[in-house]
Amino acid sequence: MNFSIKNYSELINYLNQIWSDIDYSKLLNTPDYNLNNCNNPLCFSNQFYCFIKAPHLNYISFSQNISSIIGVEDTNMHLKDFLKKIHLKDQEKVIKSYCKTFYNLKQNYHNLKPLKCLSLIDFYIRKETGEYIKLLQQTCIYNFNRYSKELILLFIFTDITDLTPHFFINQSTSSSANHKALDLFTKRELEILDLLSNGKSSHEIADDLSISKHTVDTHRRKMLSKSKLGNTAELIAYTFSKDFVQ
């Protein structure tokens, strides 16, 4: 689907429309939780996270880790203010990512599982000092309740600046495909990476590519060995930083 939404107002209108079209009775039910728990340590030192509670999408509750990474002291922020911190060249990409996430929710909500990764996207964001850093955003379902008609999405942000060349504020942040990608990974490995970056499991990738799960896992191990990284999450972050996948 081609999304033409480019600003905050259009985004909120679209997401509210998507949410109103979802059949709440088909949502699985998970135990309630306390939003205040978002201040408890959940991530590594280079990560912070937030919860977005649908259909009330305007305000975001961030973990306290956000202050050490981008310098924001207030952990409650309006979504519009957060989008303003994202580099202008990446704002449209992030907005389209939110649209795509909710569109996929609408199409596949009957198969959703808690903590399943819905999307991965990278973008530059401005710190309070004026410096830009690069974040990898992972979107997961945290909780959904068909009785209260609420869905809570968990967003985990990882600082991947150290995995990229130094970024100067007057440089463009637009992505360009790395022509050396095929020198490191085979075409099949890049296909698997692309599916991994969209939250697919080894079983799902095997079905999509008509290969065995063993073959998928073998390719994953080879990619980890080539990139000298420790796990799949680091591999995905690395390949996003190098623009191997979009």
Short mmCIF file of N, CA and C in Angstrom, two decimals, residues 61-126:
data_model
loop_
_atom_site.label_atom_id
_atom_site.label_comp_id
_atom_site.label_asym_id
_atom_site.label_seq_id
_atom_site.Cartn_x
_atom_site.Cartn_y
_atom_site.Cartn_z
N SER A 61 4.91 7.64 26.90
CA SER A 61 5.62 7.52 28.17
C SER A 61 6.94 6.80 27.93
N PHE A 62 8.05 7.52 28.07
CA PHE A 62 9.37 6.96 27.83
C PHE A 62 9.99 6.44 29.12
N SER A 63 10.92 5.52 28.96
CA SER A 63 11.71 5.07 30.11
C SER A 63 12.73 6.16 30.46
N GLN A 64 13.25 6.09 31.68
CA GLN A 64 14.19 7.11 32.14
C GLN A 64 15.50 7.07 31.37
N ASN A 65 15.79 5.95 30.69
CA ASN A 65 17.02 5.85 29.90
C ASN A 65 17.11 6.92 28.83
N ILE A 66 15.99 7.50 28.45
CA ILE A 66 15.98 8.49 27.36
C ILE A 66 16.86 9.69 27.69
N SER A 67 16.95 10.05 28.98
CA SER A 67 17.73 11.23 29.36
C SER A 67 19.22 11.04 29.09
N SER A 68 19.72 9.83 29.30
CA SER A 68 21.15 9.59 29.10
C SER A 68 21.52 9.46 27.63
N ILE A 69 20.53 9.23 26.76
CA ILE A 69 20.81 9.02 25.34
C ILE A 69 20.55 10.27 24.51
N ILE A 70 19.40 10.92 24.69
CA ILE A 70 19.14 12.12 23.89
C ILE A 70 18.94 13.36 24.76
N GLY A 71 19.08 13.22 26.09
CA GLY A 71 19.10 14.38 26.96
C GLY A 71 17.75 14.93 27.36
N VAL A 72 16.67 14.21 27.09
CA VAL A 72 15.33 14.67 27.45
C VAL A 72 15.03 14.27 28.88
N GLU A 73 14.66 15.25 29.72
CA GLU A 73 14.41 14.97 31.14
C GLU A 73 12.98 14.50 31.38
N ASP A 74 12.03 15.04 30.62
CA ASP A 74 10.62 14.70 30.82
C ASP A 74 10.32 13.39 30.09
N THR A 75 9.89 12.37 30.83
CA THR A 75 9.62 11.08 30.21
C THR A 75 8.24 11.00 29.56
N ASN A 76 7.42 12.02 29.74
CA ASN A 76 6.12 12.08 29.06
C ASN A 76 6.19 13.14 27.97
N MET A 77 5.97 12.73 26.73
CA MET A 77 6.15 13.63 25.60
C MET A 77 4.99 13.48 24.62
N HIS A 78 4.60 14.57 24.02
CA HIS A 78 3.60 14.52 22.96
C HIS A 78 4.23 13.90 21.72
N LEU A 79 3.50 13.03 21.05
CA LEU A 79 4.03 12.37 19.86
C LEU A 79 4.50 13.39 18.82
N LYS A 80 3.78 14.49 18.70
CA LYS A 80 4.15 15.53 17.74
C LYS A 80 5.52 16.11 18.08
N ASP A 81 5.81 16.32 19.38
CA ASP A 81 7.10 16.87 19.79
C ASP A 81 8.22 15.88 19.52
N PHE A 82 7.93 14.59 19.70
CA PHE A 82 8.95 13.58 19.41
C PHE A 82 9.27 13.55 17.92
N LEU A 83 8.25 13.63 17.09
CA LEU A 83 8.47 13.62 15.64
C LEU A 83 9.29 14.83 15.20
N LYS A 84 9.13 15.97 15.88
CA LYS A 84 9.88 17.18 15.53
C LYS A 84 11.38 17.00 15.79
N LYS A 85 11.74 16.10 16.71
CA LYS A 85 13.15 15.88 17.00
C LYS A 85 13.83 15.03 15.93
N ILE A 86 13.04 14.32 15.15
CA ILE A 86 13.58 13.48 14.09
C ILE A 86 14.03 14.35 12.92
N HIS A 87 15.16 14.00 12.33
CA HIS A 87 15.69 14.78 11.22
C HIS A 87 14.65 14.91 10.11
N LEU A 88 14.58 16.10 9.51
CA LEU A 88 13.57 16.38 8.49
C LEU A 88 13.56 15.35 7.37
N LYS A 89 14.74 14.88 7.00
CA LYS A 89 14.82 13.93 5.89
C LYS A 89 14.32 12.55 6.27
N ASP A 90 14.14 12.30 7.58
CA ASP A 90 13.67 10.99 8.04
C ASP A 90 12.23 11.02 8.55
N GLN A 91 11.65 12.21 8.73
CA GLN A 91 10.32 12.30 9.33
C GLN A 91 9.26 11.57 8.50
N GLU A 92 9.29 11.77 7.20
CA GLU A 92 8.29 11.11 6.35
C GLU A 92 8.43 9.59 6.42
N LYS A 93 9.67 9.12 6.48
CA LYS A 93 9.91 7.68 6.57
C LYS A 93 9.34 7.11 7.86
N VAL A 94 9.53 7.83 8.98
CA VAL A 94 9.02 7.37 10.27
C VAL A 94 7.49 7.37 10.28
N ILE A 95 6.90 8.45 9.76
CA ILE A 95 5.43 8.53 9.71
C ILE A 95 4.86 7.38 8.87
N LYS A 96 5.48 7.10 7.73
CA LYS A 96 5.00 6.00 6.90
C LYS A 96 5.18 4.66 7.60
N SER A 97 6.22 4.55 8.44
CA SER A 97 6.42 3.32 9.20
C SER A 97 5.29 3.10 10.19
N TYR A 98 4.86 4.17 10.88
CA TYR A 98 3.73 4.06 11.80
C TYR A 98 2.47 3.63 11.04
N CYS A 99 2.26 4.24 9.87
CA CYS A 99 1.09 3.89 9.06
C CYS A 99 1.13 2.42 8.65
N LYS A 100 2.30 1.98 8.21
CA LYS A 100 2.44 0.60 7.77
C LYS A 100 2.21 -0.37 8.92
N THR A 101 2.72 -0.02 10.11
CA THR A 101 2.54 -0.88 11.28
C THR A 101 1.06 -1.06 11.60
N PHE A 102 0.32 0.04 11.63
CA PHE A 102 -1.10 -0.06 11.96
C PHE A 102 -1.90 -0.70 10.83
N TYR A 103 -1.49 -0.47 9.60
CA TYR A 103 -2.17 -1.12 8.48
C TYR A 103 -2.00 -2.64 8.57
N ASN A 104 -0.78 -3.09 8.90
CA ASN A 104 -0.54 -4.52 9.07
C ASN A 104 -1.31 -5.08 10.26
N LEU A 105 -1.45 -4.26 11.32
CA LEU A 105 -2.27 -4.68 12.45
C LEU A 105 -3.71 -4.95 12.00
N LYS A 106 -4.22 -4.04 11.21
CA LYS A 106 -5.60 -4.17 10.73
C LYS A 106 -5.76 -5.44 9.90
N GLN A 107 -4.76 -5.75 9.07
CA GLN A 107 -4.87 -6.90 8.18
C GLN A 107 -4.64 -8.23 8.89
N ASN A 108 -3.85 -8.21 9.97
CA ASN A 108 -3.39 -9.47 10.57
C ASN A 108 -3.64 -9.59 12.06
N TYR A 109 -4.55 -8.78 12.61
CA TYR A 109 -4.69 -8.76 14.07
C TYR A 109 -5.14 -10.11 14.64
N HIS A 110 -5.79 -10.95 13.82
CA HIS A 110 -6.26 -12.25 14.32
C HIS A 110 -5.09 -13.22 14.52
N ASN A 111 -3.91 -12.89 14.00
CA ASN A 111 -2.74 -13.76 14.17
C ASN A 111 -1.66 -13.15 15.06
N LEU A 112 -1.99 -12.06 15.75
CA LEU A 112 -0.97 -11.34 16.52
C LEU A 112 -0.60 -12.09 17.79
N LYS A 113 0.66 -11.93 18.17
CA LYS A 113 1.16 -12.54 19.40
C LYS A 113 1.89 -11.48 20.21
N PRO A 114 1.78 -11.53 21.56
CA PRO A 114 2.49 -10.56 22.40
C PRO A 114 3.99 -10.60 22.14
N LEU A 115 4.60 -9.42 22.11
CA LEU A 115 6.03 -9.21 21.93
C LEU A 115 6.54 -9.63 20.55
N LYS A 116 5.64 -9.87 19.61
CA LYS A 116 6.07 -10.14 18.23
C LYS A 116 6.51 -8.83 17.59
N CYS A 117 7.68 -8.85 16.96
CA CYS A 117 8.19 -7.65 16.29
C CYS A 117 7.33 -7.34 15.07
N LEU A 118 6.84 -6.10 15.01
CA LEU A 118 6.01 -5.67 13.89
C LEU A 118 6.82 -4.96 12.82
N SER A 119 7.83 -4.20 13.24
CA SER A 119 8.60 -3.44 12.26
C SER A 119 9.92 -2.98 12.85
N LEU A 120 10.87 -2.72 11.97
CA LEU A 120 12.16 -2.14 12.33
C LEU A 120 12.43 -0.97 11.39
N ILE A 121 12.91 0.13 11.94
CA ILE A 121 13.24 1.29 11.11
C ILE A 121 14.37 2.05 11.79
N ASP A 122 15.24 2.69 11.00
CA ASP A 122 16.30 3.50 11.58
C ASP A 122 16.12 4.95 11.13
N PHE A 123 16.53 5.89 11.98
CA PHE A 123 16.41 7.31 11.66
C PHE A 123 17.36 8.12 12.54
N TYR A 124 17.61 9.36 12.13
CA TYR A 124 18.42 10.28 12.93
C TYR A 124 17.51 11.15 13.79
N ILE A 125 17.94 11.39 15.02
CA ILE A 125 17.17 12.21 15.95
C ILE A 125 18.10 13.21 16.63
N ARG A 126 17.57 14.39 16.91
CA ARG A 126 18.38 15.46 17.49
C ARG A 126 18.39 15.36 19.01
#
